[in-house]
GROMACS .gro file of C-alpha atoms in nm:
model
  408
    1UNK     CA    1   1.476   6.979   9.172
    2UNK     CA    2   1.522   7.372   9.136
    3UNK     CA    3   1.307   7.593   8.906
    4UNK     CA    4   1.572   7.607   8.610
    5UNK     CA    5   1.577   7.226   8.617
    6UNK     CA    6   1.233   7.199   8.565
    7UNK     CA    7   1.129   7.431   8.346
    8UNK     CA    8   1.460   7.266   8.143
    9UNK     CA    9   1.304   6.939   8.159
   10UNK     CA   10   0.936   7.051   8.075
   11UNK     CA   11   1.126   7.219   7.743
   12UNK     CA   12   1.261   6.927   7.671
   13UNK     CA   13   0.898   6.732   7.720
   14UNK     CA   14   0.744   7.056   7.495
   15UNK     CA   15   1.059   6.998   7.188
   16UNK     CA   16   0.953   6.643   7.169
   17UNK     CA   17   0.615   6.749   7.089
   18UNK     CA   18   0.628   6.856   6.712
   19UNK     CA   19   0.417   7.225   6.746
   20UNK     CA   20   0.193   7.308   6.418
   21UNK     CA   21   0.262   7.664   6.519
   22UNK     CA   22   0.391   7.908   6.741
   23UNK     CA   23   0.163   8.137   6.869
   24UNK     CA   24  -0.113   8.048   7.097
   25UNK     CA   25  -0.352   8.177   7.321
   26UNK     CA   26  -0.364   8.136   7.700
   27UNK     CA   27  -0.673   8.019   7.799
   28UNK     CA   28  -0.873   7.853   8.098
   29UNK     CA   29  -0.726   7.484   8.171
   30UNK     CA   30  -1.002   7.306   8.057
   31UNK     CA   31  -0.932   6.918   8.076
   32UNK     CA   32  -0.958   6.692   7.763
   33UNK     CA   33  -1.086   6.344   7.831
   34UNK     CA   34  -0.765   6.229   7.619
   35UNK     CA   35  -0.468   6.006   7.761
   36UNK     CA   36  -0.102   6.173   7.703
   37UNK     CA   37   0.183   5.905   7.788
   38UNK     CA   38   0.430   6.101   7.755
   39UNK     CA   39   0.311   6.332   8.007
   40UNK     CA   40   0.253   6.104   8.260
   41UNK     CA   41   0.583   5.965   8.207
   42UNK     CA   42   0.687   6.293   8.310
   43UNK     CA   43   0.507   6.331   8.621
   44UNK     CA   44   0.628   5.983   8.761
   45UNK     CA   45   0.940   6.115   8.713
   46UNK     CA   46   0.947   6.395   8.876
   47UNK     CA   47   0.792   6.240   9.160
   48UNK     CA   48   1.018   5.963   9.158
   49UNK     CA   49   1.316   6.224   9.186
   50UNK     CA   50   1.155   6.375   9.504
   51UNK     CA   51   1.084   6.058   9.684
   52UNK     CA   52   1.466   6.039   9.642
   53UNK     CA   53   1.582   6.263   9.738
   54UNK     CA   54   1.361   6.290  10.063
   55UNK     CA   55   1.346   5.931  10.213
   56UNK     CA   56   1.133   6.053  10.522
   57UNK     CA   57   0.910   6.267  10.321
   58UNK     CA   58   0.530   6.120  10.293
   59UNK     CA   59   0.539   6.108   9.905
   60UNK     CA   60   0.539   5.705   9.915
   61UNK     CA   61   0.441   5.410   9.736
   62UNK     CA   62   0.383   5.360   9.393
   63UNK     CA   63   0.002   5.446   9.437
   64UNK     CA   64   0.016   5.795   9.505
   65UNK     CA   65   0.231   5.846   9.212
   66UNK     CA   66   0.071   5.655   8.925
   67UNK     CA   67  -0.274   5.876   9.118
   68UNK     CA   68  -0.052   6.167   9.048
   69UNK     CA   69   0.028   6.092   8.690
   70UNK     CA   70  -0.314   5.937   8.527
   71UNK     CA   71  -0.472   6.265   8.702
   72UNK     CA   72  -0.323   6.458   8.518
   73UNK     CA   73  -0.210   6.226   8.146
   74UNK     CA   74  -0.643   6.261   8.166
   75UNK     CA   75  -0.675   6.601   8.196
   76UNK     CA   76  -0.416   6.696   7.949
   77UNK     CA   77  -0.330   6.487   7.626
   78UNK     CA   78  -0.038   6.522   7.391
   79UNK     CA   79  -0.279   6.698   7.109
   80UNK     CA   80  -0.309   7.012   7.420
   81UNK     CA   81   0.070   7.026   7.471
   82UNK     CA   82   0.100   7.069   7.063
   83UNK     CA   83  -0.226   7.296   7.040
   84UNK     CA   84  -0.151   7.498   7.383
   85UNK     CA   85   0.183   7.418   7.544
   86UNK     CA   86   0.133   7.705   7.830
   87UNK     CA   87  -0.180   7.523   7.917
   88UNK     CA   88  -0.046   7.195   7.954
   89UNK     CA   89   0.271   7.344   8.101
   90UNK     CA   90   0.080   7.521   8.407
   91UNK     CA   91  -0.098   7.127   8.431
   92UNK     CA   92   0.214   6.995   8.462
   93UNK     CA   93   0.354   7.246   8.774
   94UNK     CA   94   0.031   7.196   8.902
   95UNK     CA   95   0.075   6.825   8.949
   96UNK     CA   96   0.455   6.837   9.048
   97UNK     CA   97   0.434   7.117   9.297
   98UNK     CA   98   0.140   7.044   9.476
   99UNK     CA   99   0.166   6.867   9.798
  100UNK     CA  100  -0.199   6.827   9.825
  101UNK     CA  101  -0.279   6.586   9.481
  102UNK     CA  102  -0.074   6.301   9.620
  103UNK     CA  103  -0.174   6.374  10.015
  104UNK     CA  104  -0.387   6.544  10.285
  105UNK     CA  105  -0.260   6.812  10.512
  106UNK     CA  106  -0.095   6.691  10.795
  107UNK     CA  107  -0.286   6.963  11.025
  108UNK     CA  108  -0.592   6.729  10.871
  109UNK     CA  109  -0.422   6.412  11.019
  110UNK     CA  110  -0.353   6.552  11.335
  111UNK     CA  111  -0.723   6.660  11.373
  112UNK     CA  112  -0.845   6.290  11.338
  113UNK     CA  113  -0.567   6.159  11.552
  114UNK     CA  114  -0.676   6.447  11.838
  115UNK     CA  115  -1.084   6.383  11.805
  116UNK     CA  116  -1.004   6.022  11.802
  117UNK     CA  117  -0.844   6.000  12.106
  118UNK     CA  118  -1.129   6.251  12.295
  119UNK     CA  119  -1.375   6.037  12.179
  120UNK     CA  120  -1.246   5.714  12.274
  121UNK     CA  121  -1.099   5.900  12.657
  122UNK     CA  122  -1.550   6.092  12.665
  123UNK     CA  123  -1.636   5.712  12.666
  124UNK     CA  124  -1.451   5.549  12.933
  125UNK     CA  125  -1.566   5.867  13.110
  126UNK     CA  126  -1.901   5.795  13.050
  127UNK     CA  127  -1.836   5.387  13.148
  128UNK     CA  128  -1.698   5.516  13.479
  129UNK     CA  129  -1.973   5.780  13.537
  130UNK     CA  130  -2.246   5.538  13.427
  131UNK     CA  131  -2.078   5.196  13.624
  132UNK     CA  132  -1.913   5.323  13.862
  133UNK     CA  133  -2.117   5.621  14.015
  134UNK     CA  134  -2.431   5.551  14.240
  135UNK     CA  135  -2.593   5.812  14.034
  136UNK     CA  136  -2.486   5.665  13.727
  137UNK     CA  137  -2.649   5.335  13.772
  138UNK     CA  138  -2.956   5.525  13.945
  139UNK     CA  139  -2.996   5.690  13.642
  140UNK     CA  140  -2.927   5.422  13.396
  141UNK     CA  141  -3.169   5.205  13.548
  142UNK     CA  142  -3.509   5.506  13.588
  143UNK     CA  143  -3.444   5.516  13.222
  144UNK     CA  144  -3.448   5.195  13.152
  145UNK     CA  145  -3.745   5.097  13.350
  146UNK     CA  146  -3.939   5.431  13.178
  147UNK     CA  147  -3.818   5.531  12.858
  148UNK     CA  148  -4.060   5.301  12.606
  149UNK     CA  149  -4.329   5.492  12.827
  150UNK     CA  150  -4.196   5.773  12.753
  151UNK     CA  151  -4.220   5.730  12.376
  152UNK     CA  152  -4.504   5.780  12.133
  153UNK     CA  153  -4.666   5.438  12.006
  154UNK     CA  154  -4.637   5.524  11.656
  155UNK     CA  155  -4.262   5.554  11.733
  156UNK     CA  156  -4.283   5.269  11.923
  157UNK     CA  157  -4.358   5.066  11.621
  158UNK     CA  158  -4.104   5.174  11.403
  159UNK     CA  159  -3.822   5.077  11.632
  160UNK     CA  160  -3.944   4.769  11.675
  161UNK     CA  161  -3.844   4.707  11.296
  162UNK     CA  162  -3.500   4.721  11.465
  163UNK     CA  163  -3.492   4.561  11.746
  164UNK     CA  164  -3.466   4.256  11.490
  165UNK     CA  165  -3.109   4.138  11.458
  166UNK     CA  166  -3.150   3.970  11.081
  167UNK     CA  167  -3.267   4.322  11.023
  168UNK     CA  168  -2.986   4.509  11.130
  169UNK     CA  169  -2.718   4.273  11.010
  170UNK     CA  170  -2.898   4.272  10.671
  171UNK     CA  171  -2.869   4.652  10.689
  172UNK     CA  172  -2.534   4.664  10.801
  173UNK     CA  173  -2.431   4.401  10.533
  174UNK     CA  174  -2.628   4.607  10.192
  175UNK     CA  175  -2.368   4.932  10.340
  176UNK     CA  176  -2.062   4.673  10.360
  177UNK     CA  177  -2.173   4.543   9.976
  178UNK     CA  178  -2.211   4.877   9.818
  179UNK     CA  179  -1.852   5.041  10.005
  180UNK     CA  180  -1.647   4.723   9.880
  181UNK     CA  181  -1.776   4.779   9.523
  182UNK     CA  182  -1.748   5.144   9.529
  183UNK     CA  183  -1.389   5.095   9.663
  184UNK     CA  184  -1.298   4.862   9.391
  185UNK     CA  185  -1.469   5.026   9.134
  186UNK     CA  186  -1.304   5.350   9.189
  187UNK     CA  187  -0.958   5.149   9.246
  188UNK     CA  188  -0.895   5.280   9.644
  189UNK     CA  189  -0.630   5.018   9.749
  190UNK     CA  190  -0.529   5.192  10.044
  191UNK     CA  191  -0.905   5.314  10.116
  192UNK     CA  192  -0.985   4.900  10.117
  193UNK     CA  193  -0.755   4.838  10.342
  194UNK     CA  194  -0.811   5.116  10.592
  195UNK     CA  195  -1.222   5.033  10.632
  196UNK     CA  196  -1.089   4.643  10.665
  197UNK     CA  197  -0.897   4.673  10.974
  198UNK     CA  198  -1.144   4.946  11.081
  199UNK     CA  199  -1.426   4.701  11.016
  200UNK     CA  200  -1.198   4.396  11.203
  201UNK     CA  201  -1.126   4.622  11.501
  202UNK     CA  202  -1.492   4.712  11.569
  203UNK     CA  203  -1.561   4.372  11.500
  204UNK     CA  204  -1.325   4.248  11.785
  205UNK     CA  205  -1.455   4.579  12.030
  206UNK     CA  206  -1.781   4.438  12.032
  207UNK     CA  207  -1.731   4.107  12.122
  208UNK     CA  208  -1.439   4.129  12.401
  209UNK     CA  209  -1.504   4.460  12.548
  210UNK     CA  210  -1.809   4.377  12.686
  211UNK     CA  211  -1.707   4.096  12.871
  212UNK     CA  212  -1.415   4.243  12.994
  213UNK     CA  213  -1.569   4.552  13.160
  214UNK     CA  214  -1.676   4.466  13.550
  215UNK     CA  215  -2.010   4.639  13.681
  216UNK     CA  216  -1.999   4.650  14.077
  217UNK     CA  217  -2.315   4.648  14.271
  218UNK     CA  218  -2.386   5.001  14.385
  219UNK     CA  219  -2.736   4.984  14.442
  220UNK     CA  220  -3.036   4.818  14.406
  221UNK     CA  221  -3.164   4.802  14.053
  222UNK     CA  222  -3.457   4.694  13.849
  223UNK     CA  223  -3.281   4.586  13.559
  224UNK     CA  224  -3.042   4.330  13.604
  225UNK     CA  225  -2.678   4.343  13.752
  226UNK     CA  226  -2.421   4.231  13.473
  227UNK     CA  227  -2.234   4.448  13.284
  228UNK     CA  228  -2.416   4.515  12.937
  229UNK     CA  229  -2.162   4.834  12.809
  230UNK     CA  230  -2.113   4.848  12.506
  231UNK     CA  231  -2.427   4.804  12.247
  232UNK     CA  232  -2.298   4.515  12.050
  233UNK     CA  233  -2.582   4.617  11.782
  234UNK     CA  234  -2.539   4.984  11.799
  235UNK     CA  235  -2.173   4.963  11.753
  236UNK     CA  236  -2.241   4.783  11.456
  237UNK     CA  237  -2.488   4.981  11.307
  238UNK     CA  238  -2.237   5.237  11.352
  239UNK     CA  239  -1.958   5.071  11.250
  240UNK     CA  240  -2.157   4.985  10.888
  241UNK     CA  241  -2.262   5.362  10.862
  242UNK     CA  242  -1.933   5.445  10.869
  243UNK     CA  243  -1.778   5.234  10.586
  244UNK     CA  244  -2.061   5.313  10.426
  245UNK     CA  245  -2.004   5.732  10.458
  246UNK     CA  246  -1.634   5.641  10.381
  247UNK     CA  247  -1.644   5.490  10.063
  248UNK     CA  248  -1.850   5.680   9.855
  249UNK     CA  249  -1.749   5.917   9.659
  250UNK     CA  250  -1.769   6.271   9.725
  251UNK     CA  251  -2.134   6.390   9.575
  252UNK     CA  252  -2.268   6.119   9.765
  253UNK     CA  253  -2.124   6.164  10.136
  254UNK     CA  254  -2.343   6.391  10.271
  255UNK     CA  255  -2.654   6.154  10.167
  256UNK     CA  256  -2.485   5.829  10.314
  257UNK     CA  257  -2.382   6.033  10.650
  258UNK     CA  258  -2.730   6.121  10.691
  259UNK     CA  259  -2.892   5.756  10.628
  260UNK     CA  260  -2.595   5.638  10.815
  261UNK     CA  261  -2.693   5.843  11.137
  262UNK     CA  262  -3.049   5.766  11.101
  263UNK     CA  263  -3.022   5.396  11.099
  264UNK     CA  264  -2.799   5.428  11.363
  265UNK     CA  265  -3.018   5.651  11.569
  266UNK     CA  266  -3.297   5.402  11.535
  267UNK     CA  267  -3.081   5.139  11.650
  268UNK     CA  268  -2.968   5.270  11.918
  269UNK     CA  269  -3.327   5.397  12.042
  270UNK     CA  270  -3.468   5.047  11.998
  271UNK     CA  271  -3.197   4.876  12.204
  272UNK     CA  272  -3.316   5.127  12.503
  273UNK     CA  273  -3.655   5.070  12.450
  274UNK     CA  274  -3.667   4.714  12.411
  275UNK     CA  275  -3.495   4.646  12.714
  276UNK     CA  276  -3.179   4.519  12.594
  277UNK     CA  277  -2.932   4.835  12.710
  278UNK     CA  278  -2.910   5.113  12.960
  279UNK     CA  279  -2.927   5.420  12.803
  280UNK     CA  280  -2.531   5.455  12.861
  281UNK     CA  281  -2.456   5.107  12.629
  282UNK     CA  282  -2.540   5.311  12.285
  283UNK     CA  283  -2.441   5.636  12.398
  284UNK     CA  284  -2.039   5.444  12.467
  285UNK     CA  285  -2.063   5.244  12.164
  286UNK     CA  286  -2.144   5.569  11.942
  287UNK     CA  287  -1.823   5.705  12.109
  288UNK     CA  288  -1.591   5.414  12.075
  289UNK     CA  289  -1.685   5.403  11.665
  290UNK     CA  290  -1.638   5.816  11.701
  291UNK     CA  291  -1.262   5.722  11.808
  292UNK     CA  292  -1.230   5.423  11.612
  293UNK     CA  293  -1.303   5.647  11.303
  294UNK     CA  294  -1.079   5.954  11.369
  295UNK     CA  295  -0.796   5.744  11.395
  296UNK     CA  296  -0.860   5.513  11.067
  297UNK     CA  297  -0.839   5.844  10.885
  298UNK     CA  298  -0.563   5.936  11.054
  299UNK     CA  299  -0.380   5.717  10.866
  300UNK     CA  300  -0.462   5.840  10.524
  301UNK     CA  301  -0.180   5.853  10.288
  302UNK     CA  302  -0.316   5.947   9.961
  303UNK     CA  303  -0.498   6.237   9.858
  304UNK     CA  304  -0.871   6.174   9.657
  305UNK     CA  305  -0.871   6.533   9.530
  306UNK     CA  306  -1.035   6.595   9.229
  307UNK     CA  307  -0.797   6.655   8.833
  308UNK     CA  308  -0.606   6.968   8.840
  309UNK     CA  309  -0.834   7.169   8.667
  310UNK     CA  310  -1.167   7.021   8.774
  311UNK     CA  311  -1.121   7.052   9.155
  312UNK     CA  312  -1.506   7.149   9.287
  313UNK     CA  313  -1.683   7.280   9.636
  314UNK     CA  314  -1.834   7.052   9.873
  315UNK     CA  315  -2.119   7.205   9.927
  316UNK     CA  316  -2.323   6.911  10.026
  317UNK     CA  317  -2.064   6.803  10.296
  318UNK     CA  318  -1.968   7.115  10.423
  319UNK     CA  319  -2.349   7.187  10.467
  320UNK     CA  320  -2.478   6.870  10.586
  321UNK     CA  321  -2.192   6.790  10.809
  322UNK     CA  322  -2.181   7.159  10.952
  323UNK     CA  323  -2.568   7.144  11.052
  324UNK     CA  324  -2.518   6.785  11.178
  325UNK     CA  325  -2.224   6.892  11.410
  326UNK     CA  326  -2.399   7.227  11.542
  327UNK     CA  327  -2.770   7.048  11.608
  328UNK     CA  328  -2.529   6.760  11.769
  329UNK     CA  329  -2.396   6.957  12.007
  330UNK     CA  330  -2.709   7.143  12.140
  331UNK     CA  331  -2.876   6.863  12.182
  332UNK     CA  332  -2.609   6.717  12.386
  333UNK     CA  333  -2.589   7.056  12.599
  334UNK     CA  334  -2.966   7.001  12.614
  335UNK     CA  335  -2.973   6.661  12.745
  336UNK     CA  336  -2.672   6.758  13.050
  337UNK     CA  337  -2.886   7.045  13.077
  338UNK     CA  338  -3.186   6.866  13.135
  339UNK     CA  339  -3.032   6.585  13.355
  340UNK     CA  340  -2.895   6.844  13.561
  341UNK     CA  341  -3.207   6.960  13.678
  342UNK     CA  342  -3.399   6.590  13.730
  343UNK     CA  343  -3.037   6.456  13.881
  344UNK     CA  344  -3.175   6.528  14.295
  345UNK     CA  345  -3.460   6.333  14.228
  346UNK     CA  346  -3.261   6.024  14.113
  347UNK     CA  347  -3.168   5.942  14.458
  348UNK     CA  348  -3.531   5.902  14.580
  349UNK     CA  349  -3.669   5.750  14.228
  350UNK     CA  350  -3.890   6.084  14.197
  351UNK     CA  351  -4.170   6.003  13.991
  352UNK     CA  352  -4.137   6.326  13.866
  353UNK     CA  353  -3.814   6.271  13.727
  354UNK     CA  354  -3.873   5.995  13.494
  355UNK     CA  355  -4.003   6.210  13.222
  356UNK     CA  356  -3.698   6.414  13.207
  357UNK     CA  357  -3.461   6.111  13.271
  358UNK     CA  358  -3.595   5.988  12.935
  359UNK     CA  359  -3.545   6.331  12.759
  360UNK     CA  360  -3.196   6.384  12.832
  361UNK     CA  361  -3.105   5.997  12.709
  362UNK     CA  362  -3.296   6.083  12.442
  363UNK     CA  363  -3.163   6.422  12.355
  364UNK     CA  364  -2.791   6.239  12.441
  365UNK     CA  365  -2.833   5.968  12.184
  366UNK     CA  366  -2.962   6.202  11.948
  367UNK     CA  367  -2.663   6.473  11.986
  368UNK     CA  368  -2.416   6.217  11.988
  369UNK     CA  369  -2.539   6.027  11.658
  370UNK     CA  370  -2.558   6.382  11.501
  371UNK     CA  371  -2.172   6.473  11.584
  372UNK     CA  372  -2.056   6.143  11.536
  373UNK     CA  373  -2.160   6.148  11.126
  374UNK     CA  374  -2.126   6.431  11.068
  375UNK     CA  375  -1.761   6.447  11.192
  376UNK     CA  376  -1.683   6.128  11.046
  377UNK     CA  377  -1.828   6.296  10.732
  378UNK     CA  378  -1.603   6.650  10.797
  379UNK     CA  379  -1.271   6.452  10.829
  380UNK     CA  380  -1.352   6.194  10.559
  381UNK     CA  381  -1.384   6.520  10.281
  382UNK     CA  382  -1.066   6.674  10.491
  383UNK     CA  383  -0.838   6.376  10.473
  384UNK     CA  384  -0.941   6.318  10.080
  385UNK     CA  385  -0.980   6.657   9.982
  386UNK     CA  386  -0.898   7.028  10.153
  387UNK     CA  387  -1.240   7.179  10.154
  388UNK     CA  388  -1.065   7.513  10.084
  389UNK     CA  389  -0.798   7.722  10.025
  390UNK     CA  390  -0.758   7.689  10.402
  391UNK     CA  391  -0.775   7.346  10.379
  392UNK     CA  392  -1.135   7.359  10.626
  393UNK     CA  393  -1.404   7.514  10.492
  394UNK     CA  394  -1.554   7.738  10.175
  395UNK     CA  395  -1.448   7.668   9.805
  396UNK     CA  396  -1.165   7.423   9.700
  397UNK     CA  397  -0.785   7.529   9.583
  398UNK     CA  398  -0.784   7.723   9.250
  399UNK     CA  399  -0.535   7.617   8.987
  400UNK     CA  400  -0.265   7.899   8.903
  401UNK     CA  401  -0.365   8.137   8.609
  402UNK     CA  402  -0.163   8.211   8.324
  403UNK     CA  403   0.107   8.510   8.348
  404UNK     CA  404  -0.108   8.704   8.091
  405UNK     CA  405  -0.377   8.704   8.342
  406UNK     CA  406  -0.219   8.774   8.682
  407UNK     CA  407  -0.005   9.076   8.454
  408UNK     CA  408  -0.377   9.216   8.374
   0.00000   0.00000   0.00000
């Protein structure tokens, strides 16, 4: 549709709105909580038109349009196009000629597809490192045999909450409860079905991967000899998190990303220190729901951005999930840092390297929790909602301004 067509067909939309007069003010667009028909009539038009006339382009499905349309028959009702037709008019353009209400960026889709992949390639490096290396199973196993005597008691006894399966799966069940009624509630069709299959697939990870991987014997160990990659109950305590950070709704993200990451921290610790896992079990599982992630969100079609008009900053996300990412990381470096320097003394079982050993896994599960939330948190705002005018970080798009404004 060119520019003469539609300003042609918004004149017709504004001549079958009876005006009470003629001149008006440009002002602000300031929403009004009332419902205009014949404006969202207008909108699924238009949109219609396009999806016509572009059969490959990604404006599909019935969804994103009738998303489109009520976003913006809310913000504007047929008593603004009568009071301020230049108001409702710049709603209207806003709406039609912005790729961005009906779906993410596609440089935001590649990112997930990208990290997705790394993360799920980082941990069959780790499995091969960890299972296939000498010093990976040396090192697995001086952890294992050490790291609750590493720990302080008090700490001791709060992962021993979780070490209790009913616990965790009661957990992990409250986070599936409240992201299927916040998904239903706020009418995310597509969202539903993306956190299903996720949910299914992470389901069907933890139950065949593990007896599908092999561990040769290398060396003697203390613990015992069959494979026990991936944590079954840290990937899902992950894998809950997630749906969990997914669902909600925007002013609520950065709070279920961090009491996602915590209970999946404490999960993961308690497996180690219980016995159940090497130190390498979480650390793969936290990776494989990392990838698993990325790539669900990859395959976001429809855009969650706020009404034209009432688009706000993430501040909570891009601060939580910025701080997350950055401590993530150094405490990753930390922990290769740190098993760097105890790695000679794996060979011989140095006693002096079990207190280190224990600090780097550790440090490890600890950076890797971190970047795995708040990533999943980063890409969940990114694929729902640019975070800025560059579509990353800082304050959101700005609707156009009047011509009396931009000509002052």
């Amino acid at each position: 549709m060119t520019g003469e067509e539609h300003d042609i067909e918004w004149n017709e939309l504004h001549a079958s709105t009876p005006a009470k007069t003629k001149t008006h003010t440009s002002v602000p667009i300031t929403p009004v909580r009332t419902y205009s028909p014949t404006l969202r009539v207008m909108v699924m038009s238009e949109f219609k038109e396009h999806s016509d006339d572009t059969p490959n382009s990604s404006v599909q499905g019935s969804s994103d349009l009738e998303r489109a349309a009520d976003s913006l028959g809310e913000s504007v009702g047929d008593d603004q196009i009568e009071k301020n037709p230049e108001q409702a008019k710049l709603s209207f353009d806003m709406v039609t000629t912005d790729p961005l209400t009906v779906r993410p960026r596609k440089a935001s889709i590649a990112m997930c597809a990208g990290l997705g992949i790394a993360m799920l390639l980082l941990g069959a490096v780790l499995w091969l490192f960890a299972v296939r290396t000498v010093t990976g199973q040396e090192y697995d196993d001086m952890v294992w045999s050490y790291f609750s005597a590493a720990l302080p008691t008090w700490f001791i006894a709060v992962l021993k909450i979780f070490v209790h399966t009913y616990i965790d799966v009661a957990i992990v069940a409250v986070f599936a409860l409240i992201a299927i009624a916040v998904v239903i509630v706020r009418r995310r069709w597509a969202l539903l079905i993306q956190l299903a299959v996720f949910g299914v697939v992470s389901f069907a990870v933890a139950a065949t991967v593990k007896r599908v991987l092999p561990r040769p014997f290398l060396v003697n160990v203390a613990s015992y000899t069959s494979n026990s990659a991936p944590s079954g109950h840290t990937l899902m305590a992950a894998a809950g998190a997630v749906v969990l950070v997914c669902a909600v709704p925007r002013v609520w993200r950065a709070v279920a990303a961090f009491v996602g990451w915590a209970f999946t921290l404490m999960v993961a610790l308690s497996v180690v220190e219980a016995q159940w896992h090497r130190p390498s079990d979480p650390l793969m599982s936290l990776l494989i729901i990392a990838g698993l992630a990325c790539i669900m969100l990859a395959f976001t079609r429809s855009s969650g951005m706020d009404e034209p008009g009432t688009r706000m900053s993430s501040a909570s996300v891009q601060i939580v999930a910025t701080v997350m990412i950055t401590a993530g990381i150094v405490a990753v470096l930390y922990g290769a840092y740190v098993y760097w320097q105890i790695e000679p003394g794996l060979d011989l079982g140095a006693q002096w390297a079990r207190s280190g050993a224990c600090t780097a896994a550790f440090a490890l599960m600890l950076g890797v929790s971190l970047v795995t939330f708040g990533m999943v948190a980063a890409l969940r705002q990114l694929t729902a909602s640019p975070l800025s005018k560059l579509g990353l970080i800082g304050a959101p798009p700005e609707p156009p301004k009047p011509a009396e404004e931009r000509d002052n």
